[in-house]
Amino acid sequence: MDTLGNNLANYIKSLENALQSAREGASSTVDIEKVFMDLEECKKNAQFLLSDDPFPYSDTSKASCDCTHIMDISRIGEDTYKFVLDKLLPHRLDYHKLTHKVASRINQSYAKSFERDIFDFCFNEDFKKYEDTDKVVVVFINYYDSSDSSTWDNDNLDVKVFIDYVISGKFIVDDSHEHLSYCMLSKEGRYTHTEVYLTKESNLGSILALI
């Protein structure tokens, strides 16, 4: 079975398991109709990720994200992937200065664009999930145009939104320390942007040799 077939089979199986658990535990506090409504909403969200429709936010700001293409993804080895972002990683949010609502809206904008691109790639034959026993390393390289005076320090860039929405749950089971390490480098480049390498931790030397 191909990758797409496996993904769909696993998705269907997980839904079947969820419904079976709901039925077995049905009581006055469990609304099966509500379960199906939740699944329908889940389907709509999945369809959105693979569409060109704007994302409607539920808050009163009515802000929307057009989910533009923001990165190119390629498999450059048996266990290695390269992500080329069109600009730097998003700026780290200061939750002490921003309200949680505003911060969440900003993160959602990046998150939906990241998810759009990674979901597209997950249906590509080049996608292959790591084994649950594997530990991976994520190497961030920030390229800076020397004439660009608006760039940020490395410690102001947010790796979390990328790891949460691109790596965790897609390539690896989760981003706990048993499964993932990361490092950040910077160097001068033709234009200001971030590139990311993902590989098994044992391959870190070969990644550093590439850059």
PDB file of C-alpha atoms in Angstrom:
ATOM      1  CA  MET A   1       0.000   0.000   0.000  1.00  0.00           C
ATOM      2  CA  ASP A   2       1.337   3.474  -0.844  1.00  0.00           C
ATOM      3  CA  THR A   3       1.893   6.295   1.651  1.00  0.00           C
ATOM      4  CA  LEU A   4      -1.457   7.906   0.903  1.00  0.00           C
ATOM      5  CA  GLY A   5      -3.219   4.575   1.373  1.00  0.00           C
ATOM      6  CA  ASN A   6      -1.434   3.969   4.668  1.00  0.00           C
ATOM      7  CA  ASN A   7      -2.285   7.447   5.932  1.00  0.00           C
ATOM      8  CA  LEU A   8      -5.948   7.031   5.064  1.00  0.00           C
ATOM      9  CA  ALA A   9      -6.084   3.549   6.572  1.00  0.00           C
ATOM     10  CA  ASN A  10      -4.528   4.767   9.812  1.00  0.00           C
ATOM     11  CA  TYR A  11      -6.858   7.771   9.899  1.00  0.00           C
ATOM     12  CA  ILE A  12      -9.937   5.590   9.403  1.00  0.00           C
ATOM     13  CA  LYS A  13      -8.729   3.129  12.038  1.00  0.00           C
ATOM     14  CA  SER A  14      -8.210   5.889  14.588  1.00  0.00           C
ATOM     15  CA  LEU A  15     -11.743   7.175  13.941  1.00  0.00           C
ATOM     16  CA  GLU A  16     -13.160   3.673  14.326  1.00  0.00           C
ATOM     17  CA  ASN A  17     -11.325   3.265  17.625  1.00  0.00           C
ATOM     18  CA  ALA A  18     -12.612   6.616  18.876  1.00  0.00           C
ATOM     19  CA  LEU A  19     -16.190   5.749  17.975  1.00  0.00           C
ATOM     20  CA  GLN A  20     -15.919   2.290  19.536  1.00  0.00           C
ATOM     21  CA  SER A  21     -14.635   3.803  22.776  1.00  0.00           C
ATOM     22  CA  ALA A  22     -17.491   6.289  22.769  1.00  0.00           C
ATOM     23  CA  ARG A  23     -20.068   3.551  22.237  1.00  0.00           C
ATOM     24  CA  GLU A  24     -18.601   1.308  24.933  1.00  0.00           C
ATOM     25  CA  GLY A  25     -18.501   4.126  27.417  1.00  0.00           C
ATOM     26  CA  ALA A  26     -21.861   5.562  26.451  1.00  0.00           C
ATOM     27  CA  SER A  27     -23.829   6.974  29.366  1.00  0.00           C
ATOM     28  CA  SER A  28     -26.049   9.926  30.056  1.00  0.00           C
ATOM     29  CA  THR A  29     -22.983  12.161  29.810  1.00  0.00           C
ATOM     30  CA  VAL A  30     -21.912  10.910  26.357  1.00  0.00           C
ATOM     31  CA  ASP A  31     -23.681  12.339  23.304  1.00  0.00           C
ATOM     32  CA  ILE A  32     -22.980  10.118  20.287  1.00  0.00           C
ATOM     33  CA  GLU A  33     -24.546  12.678  17.964  1.00  0.00           C
ATOM     34  CA  LYS A  34     -22.076  15.221  19.294  1.00  0.00           C
ATOM     35  CA  VAL A  35     -19.235  12.784  18.533  1.00  0.00           C
ATOM     36  CA  PHE A  36     -20.321  12.617  14.895  1.00  0.00           C
ATOM     37  CA  MET A  37     -20.642  16.406  14.771  1.00  0.00           C
ATOM     38  CA  ASP A  38     -17.062  16.676  16.055  1.00  0.00           C
ATOM     39  CA  LEU A  39     -15.869  14.240  13.403  1.00  0.00           C
ATOM     40  CA  GLU A  40     -17.640  16.241  10.697  1.00  0.00           C
ATOM     41  CA  GLU A  41     -15.897  19.388  11.926  1.00  0.00           C
ATOM     42  CA  CYS A  42     -12.597  17.502  11.877  1.00  0.00           C
ATOM     43  CA  LYS A  43     -13.230  16.547   8.239  1.00  0.00           C
ATOM     44  CA  LYS A  44     -13.943  20.163   7.322  1.00  0.00           C
ATOM     45  CA  ASN A  45     -10.705  21.271   8.967  1.00  0.00           C
ATOM     46  CA  ALA A  46      -8.757  18.619   7.077  1.00  0.00           C
ATOM     47  CA  GLN A  47     -10.326  19.722   3.800  1.00  0.00           C
ATOM     48  CA  PHE A  48      -9.385  23.318   4.583  1.00  0.00           C
ATOM     49  CA  LEU A  49      -5.730  22.422   5.005  1.00  0.00           C
ATOM     50  CA  LEU A  50      -5.645  21.109   1.448  1.00  0.00           C
ATOM     51  CA  SER A  51      -7.687  23.933  -0.064  1.00  0.00           C
ATOM     52  CA  ASP A  52      -7.092  27.549  -1.000  1.00  0.00           C
ATOM     53  CA  ASP A  53      -9.836  28.868   1.244  1.00  0.00           C
ATOM     54  CA  PRO A  54      -9.014  31.508   3.855  1.00  0.00           C
ATOM     55  CA  PHE A  55      -9.050  30.339   7.466  1.00  0.00           C
ATOM     56  CA  PRO A  56     -11.898  31.959   9.451  1.00  0.00           C
ATOM     57  CA  TYR A  57     -10.925  32.800  13.003  1.00  0.00           C
ATOM     58  CA  SER A  58     -13.583  32.389  15.643  1.00  0.00           C
ATOM     59  CA  ASP A  59     -12.661  35.517  17.617  1.00  0.00           C
ATOM     60  CA  THR A  60     -14.220  38.919  17.089  1.00  0.00           C
ATOM     61  CA  SER A  61     -11.270  40.307  15.150  1.00  0.00           C
ATOM     62  CA  LYS A  62     -12.345  38.268  12.083  1.00  0.00           C
ATOM     63  CA  ALA A  63      -8.679  38.026  11.173  1.00  0.00           C
ATOM     64  CA  SER A  64      -7.913  35.469   8.496  1.00  0.00           C
ATOM     65  CA  CYS A  65      -4.937  33.585   7.164  1.00  0.00           C
ATOM     66  CA  ASP A  66      -4.669  32.867   3.454  1.00  0.00           C
ATOM     67  CA  CYS A  67      -2.330  29.951   4.105  1.00  0.00           C
ATOM     68  CA  THR A  68       0.225  31.030   1.574  1.00  0.00           C
ATOM     69  CA  HIS A  69       3.018  28.685   0.577  1.00  0.00           C
ATOM     70  CA  ILE A  70       5.928  29.556   2.894  1.00  0.00           C
ATOM     71  CA  MET A  71       8.428  26.700   2.564  1.00  0.00           C
ATOM     72  CA  ASP A  72       9.783  24.095   0.176  1.00  0.00           C
ATOM     73  CA  ILE A  73      10.378  20.571   1.498  1.00  0.00           C
ATOM     74  CA  SER A  74      12.626  17.916  -0.015  1.00  0.00           C
ATOM     75  CA  ARG A  75      14.039  14.566   1.005  1.00  0.00           C
ATOM     76  CA  ILE A  76      17.799  14.698   0.470  1.00  0.00           C
ATOM     77  CA  GLY A  77      18.730  11.293   1.868  1.00  0.00           C
ATOM     78  CA  GLU A  78      17.270   8.081   3.229  1.00  0.00           C
ATOM     79  CA  ASP A  79      16.637   9.659   6.650  1.00  0.00           C
ATOM     80  CA  THR A  80      17.170  13.375   5.949  1.00  0.00           C
ATOM     81  CA  TYR A  81      14.832  16.213   4.979  1.00  0.00           C
ATOM     82  CA  LYS A  82      15.466  19.846   4.075  1.00  0.00           C
ATOM     83  CA  PHE A  83      13.019  22.705   4.596  1.00  0.00           C
ATOM     84  CA  VAL A  84      13.638  26.080   2.940  1.00  0.00           C
ATOM     85  CA  LEU A  85      11.496  28.864   4.416  1.00  0.00           C
ATOM     86  CA  ASP A  86      10.812  31.967   2.362  1.00  0.00           C
ATOM     87  CA  LYS A  87      11.898  34.139   5.292  1.00  0.00           C
ATOM     88  CA  LEU A  88      13.212  33.818   8.832  1.00  0.00           C
ATOM     89  CA  LEU A  89      11.444  31.797  11.490  1.00  0.00           C
ATOM     90  CA  PRO A  90       8.704  33.811  13.191  1.00  0.00           C
ATOM     91  CA  HIS A  91       9.693  36.185  15.957  1.00  0.00           C
ATOM     92  CA  ARG A  92       9.436  34.761  19.458  1.00  0.00           C
ATOM     93  CA  LEU A  93       6.276  36.134  21.054  1.00  0.00           C
ATOM     94  CA  ASP A  94       6.411  38.022  24.346  1.00  0.00           C
ATOM     95  CA  TYR A  95       3.344  36.774  26.199  1.00  0.00           C
ATOM     96  CA  HIS A  96       3.985  39.305  28.970  1.00  0.00           C
ATOM     97  CA  LYS A  97       3.408  42.173  26.543  1.00  0.00           C
ATOM     98  CA  LEU A  98       0.818  40.587  24.260  1.00  0.00           C
ATOM     99  CA  THR A  99      -2.555  39.327  25.340  1.00  0.00           C
ATOM    100  CA  HIS A 100      -2.970  35.574  24.950  1.00  0.00           C
ATOM    101  CA  LYS A 101      -5.635  36.223  22.318  1.00  0.00           C
ATOM    102  CA  VAL A 102      -3.334  38.317  20.148  1.00  0.00           C
ATOM    103  CA  ALA A 103      -0.409  35.908  20.599  1.00  0.00           C
ATOM    104  CA  SER A 104      -2.565  32.940  19.633  1.00  0.00           C
ATOM    105  CA  ARG A 105      -3.778  34.751  16.517  1.00  0.00           C
ATOM    106  CA  ILE A 106      -0.205  35.419  15.400  1.00  0.00           C
ATOM    107  CA  ASN A 107       0.840  31.814  16.022  1.00  0.00           C
ATOM    108  CA  GLN A 108      -2.224  30.554  14.163  1.00  0.00           C
ATOM    109  CA  SER A 109      -1.177  32.501  11.091  1.00  0.00           C
ATOM    110  CA  TYR A 110       2.179  30.723  10.944  1.00  0.00           C
ATOM    111  CA  ALA A 111       0.747  27.419  12.131  1.00  0.00           C
ATOM    112  CA  LYS A 112      -1.840  27.127   9.360  1.00  0.00           C
ATOM    113  CA  SER A 113       0.694  28.008   6.661  1.00  0.00           C
ATOM    114  CA  PHE A 114       3.205  25.519   8.075  1.00  0.00           C
ATOM    115  CA  GLU A 115       0.503  22.862   8.305  1.00  0.00           C
ATOM    116  CA  ARG A 116      -0.683  23.508   4.769  1.00  0.00           C
ATOM    117  CA  ASP A 117       2.790  22.866   3.348  1.00  0.00           C
ATOM    118  CA  ILE A 118       3.594  19.878   5.556  1.00  0.00           C
ATOM    119  CA  PHE A 119       0.232  18.194   4.868  1.00  0.00           C
ATOM    120  CA  ASP A 120       0.867  18.573   1.155  1.00  0.00           C
ATOM    121  CA  PHE A 121       4.245  16.888   1.613  1.00  0.00           C
ATOM    122  CA  CYS A 122       2.825  14.077   3.764  1.00  0.00           C
ATOM    123  CA  PHE A 123       0.872  12.874   0.732  1.00  0.00           C
ATOM    124  CA  ASN A 124       4.089  12.819  -1.298  1.00  0.00           C
ATOM    125  CA  GLU A 125       5.897   9.546  -1.876  1.00  0.00           C
ATOM    126  CA  ASP A 126       9.072  11.113  -0.424  1.00  0.00           C
ATOM    127  CA  PHE A 127       7.490  11.315   3.028  1.00  0.00           C
ATOM    128  CA  LYS A 128       8.502   8.627   5.502  1.00  0.00           C
ATOM    129  CA  LYS A 129       7.809   8.736   9.224  1.00  0.00           C
ATOM    130  CA  TYR A 130      10.665   7.854  11.579  1.00  0.00           C
ATOM    131  CA  GLU A 131      10.388   4.814  13.818  1.00  0.00           C
ATOM    132  CA  ASP A 132       9.074   5.501  17.317  1.00  0.00           C
ATOM    133  CA  THR A 133      12.448   4.410  18.716  1.00  0.00           C
ATOM    134  CA  ASP A 134      14.415   6.887  16.571  1.00  0.00           C
ATOM    135  CA  LYS A 135      15.799  10.137  17.952  1.00  0.00           C
ATOM    136  CA  VAL A 136      16.073  12.987  15.475  1.00  0.00           C
ATOM    137  CA  VAL A 137      17.872  16.315  15.403  1.00  0.00           C
ATOM    138  CA  VAL A 138      16.561  19.533  13.861  1.00  0.00           C
ATOM    139  CA  VAL A 139      19.234  21.957  12.632  1.00  0.00           C
ATOM    140  CA  PHE A 140      18.096  25.539  12.019  1.00  0.00           C
ATOM    141  CA  ILE A 141      20.344  27.714   9.840  1.00  0.00           C
ATOM    142  CA  ASN A 142      19.478  31.392   9.617  1.00  0.00           C
ATOM    143  CA  TYR A 143      20.930  33.077   6.543  1.00  0.00           C
ATOM    144  CA  TYR A 144      21.338  36.850   6.725  1.00  0.00           C
ATOM    145  CA  ASP A 145      21.778  39.321   3.912  1.00  0.00           C
ATOM    146  CA  SER A 146      24.503  41.648   5.210  1.00  0.00           C
ATOM    147  CA  SER A 147      22.610  44.649   3.826  1.00  0.00           C
ATOM    148  CA  ASP A 148      19.441  43.757   5.710  1.00  0.00           C
ATOM    149  CA  SER A 149      19.336  45.851   8.880  1.00  0.00           C
ATOM    150  CA  SER A 150      15.926  44.569  10.027  1.00  0.00           C
ATOM    151  CA  THR A 151      16.976  41.045  10.981  1.00  0.00           C
ATOM    152  CA  TRP A 152      16.631  39.655  14.515  1.00  0.00           C
ATOM    153  CA  ASP A 153      19.061  37.963  16.854  1.00  0.00           C
ATOM    154  CA  ASN A 154      18.904  34.175  16.793  1.00  0.00           C
ATOM    155  CA  ASP A 155      17.532  34.011  20.322  1.00  0.00           C
ATOM    156  CA  ASN A 156      14.550  36.093  19.202  1.00  0.00           C
ATOM    157  CA  LEU A 157      13.468  33.489  16.660  1.00  0.00           C
ATOM    158  CA  ASP A 158      10.812  30.956  17.626  1.00  0.00           C
ATOM    159  CA  VAL A 159      11.683  27.319  16.900  1.00  0.00           C
ATOM    160  CA  LYS A 160       8.652  26.060  18.821  1.00  0.00           C
ATOM    161  CA  VAL A 161       6.012  26.918  16.232  1.00  0.00           C
ATOM    162  CA  PHE A 162       8.026  25.088  13.545  1.00  0.00           C
ATOM    163  CA  ILE A 163       8.698  22.002  15.676  1.00  0.00           C
ATOM    164  CA  ASP A 164       5.110  21.812  16.914  1.00  0.00           C
ATOM    165  CA  TYR A 165       3.406  22.199  13.542  1.00  0.00           C
ATOM    166  CA  VAL A 166       5.908  20.689  11.092  1.00  0.00           C
ATOM    167  CA  ILE A 167       7.858  17.973  12.926  1.00  0.00           C
ATOM    168  CA  SER A 168       5.960  16.695  15.964  1.00  0.00           C
ATOM    169  CA  GLY A 169       3.226  14.188  15.180  1.00  0.00           C
ATOM    170  CA  LYS A 170       4.212  14.043  11.517  1.00  0.00           C
ATOM    171  CA  PHE A 171       7.805  12.828  11.238  1.00  0.00           C
ATOM    172  CA  ILE A 172       8.099  11.728  14.882  1.00  0.00           C
ATOM    173  CA  VAL A 173       5.623  10.615  17.511  1.00  0.00           C
ATOM    174  CA  ASP A 174       6.228  13.723  19.668  1.00  0.00           C
ATOM    175  CA  ASP A 175       8.905  16.315  20.432  1.00  0.00           C
ATOM    176  CA  SER A 176       9.963  15.123  23.892  1.00  0.00           C
ATOM    177  CA  HIS A 177      13.679  14.949  24.670  1.00  0.00           C
ATOM    178  CA  GLU A 178      13.650  11.204  24.037  1.00  0.00           C
ATOM    179  CA  HIS A 179      12.733  11.845  20.413  1.00  0.00           C
ATOM    180  CA  LEU A 180      14.172  15.230  19.431  1.00  0.00           C
ATOM    181  CA  SER A 181      17.120  17.583  19.883  1.00  0.00           C
ATOM    182  CA  TYR A 182      17.783  20.805  17.997  1.00  0.00           C
ATOM    183  CA  CYS A 183      20.473  23.410  17.369  1.00  0.00           C
ATOM    184  CA  MET A 184      20.576  26.800  15.668  1.00  0.00           C
ATOM    185  CA  LEU A 185      23.315  28.237  13.446  1.00  0.00           C
ATOM    186  CA  SER A 186      23.646  31.414  11.393  1.00  0.00           C
ATOM    187  CA  LYS A 187      25.698  32.539   8.417  1.00  0.00           C
ATOM    188  CA  GLU A 188      25.736  35.150   5.678  1.00  0.00           C
ATOM    189  CA  GLY A 189      23.636  34.383   2.630  1.00  0.00           C
ATOM    190  CA  ARG A 190      22.186  35.806  -0.573  1.00  0.00           C
ATOM    191  CA  TYR A 191      18.922  36.661   1.152  1.00  0.00           C
ATOM    192  CA  THR A 192      17.539  36.559   4.676  1.00  0.00           C
ATOM    193  CA  HIS A 193      15.691  33.331   5.447  1.00  0.00           C
ATOM    194  CA  THR A 194      15.818  30.115   7.482  1.00  0.00           C
ATOM    195  CA  GLU A 195      16.701  26.635   6.261  1.00  0.00           C
ATOM    196  CA  VAL A 196      16.085  23.557   8.376  1.00  0.00           C
ATOM    197  CA  TYR A 197      17.525  20.054   8.256  1.00  0.00           C
ATOM    198  CA  LEU A 198      15.844  17.066   9.903  1.00  0.00           C
ATOM    199  CA  THR A 199      17.685  13.787  10.299  1.00  0.00           C
ATOM    200  CA  LYS A 200      18.493  11.045  12.765  1.00  0.00           C
ATOM    201  CA  GLU A 201      20.713  12.279  15.582  1.00  0.00           C
ATOM    202  CA  SER A 202      23.402   9.808  14.522  1.00  0.00           C
ATOM    203  CA  ASN A 203      23.636  11.672  11.178  1.00  0.00           C
ATOM    204  CA  LEU A 204      24.329  15.108  12.699  1.00  0.00           C
ATOM    205  CA  GLY A 205      27.964  15.066  11.513  1.00  0.00           C
ATOM    206  CA  SER A 206      26.958  14.640   7.889  1.00  0.00           C
ATOM    207  CA  ILE A 207      24.521  17.552   8.137  1.00  0.00           C
ATOM    208  CA  LEU A 208      27.164  19.847   9.605  1.00  0.00           C
ATOM    209  CA  ALA A 209      29.500  18.823   6.777  1.00  0.00           C
ATOM    210  CA  LEU A 210      26.915  19.988   4.228  1.00  0.00           C
ATOM    211  CA  ILE A 211      26.845  23.497   5.610  1.00  0.00           C
TER     212      ILE A 211
END
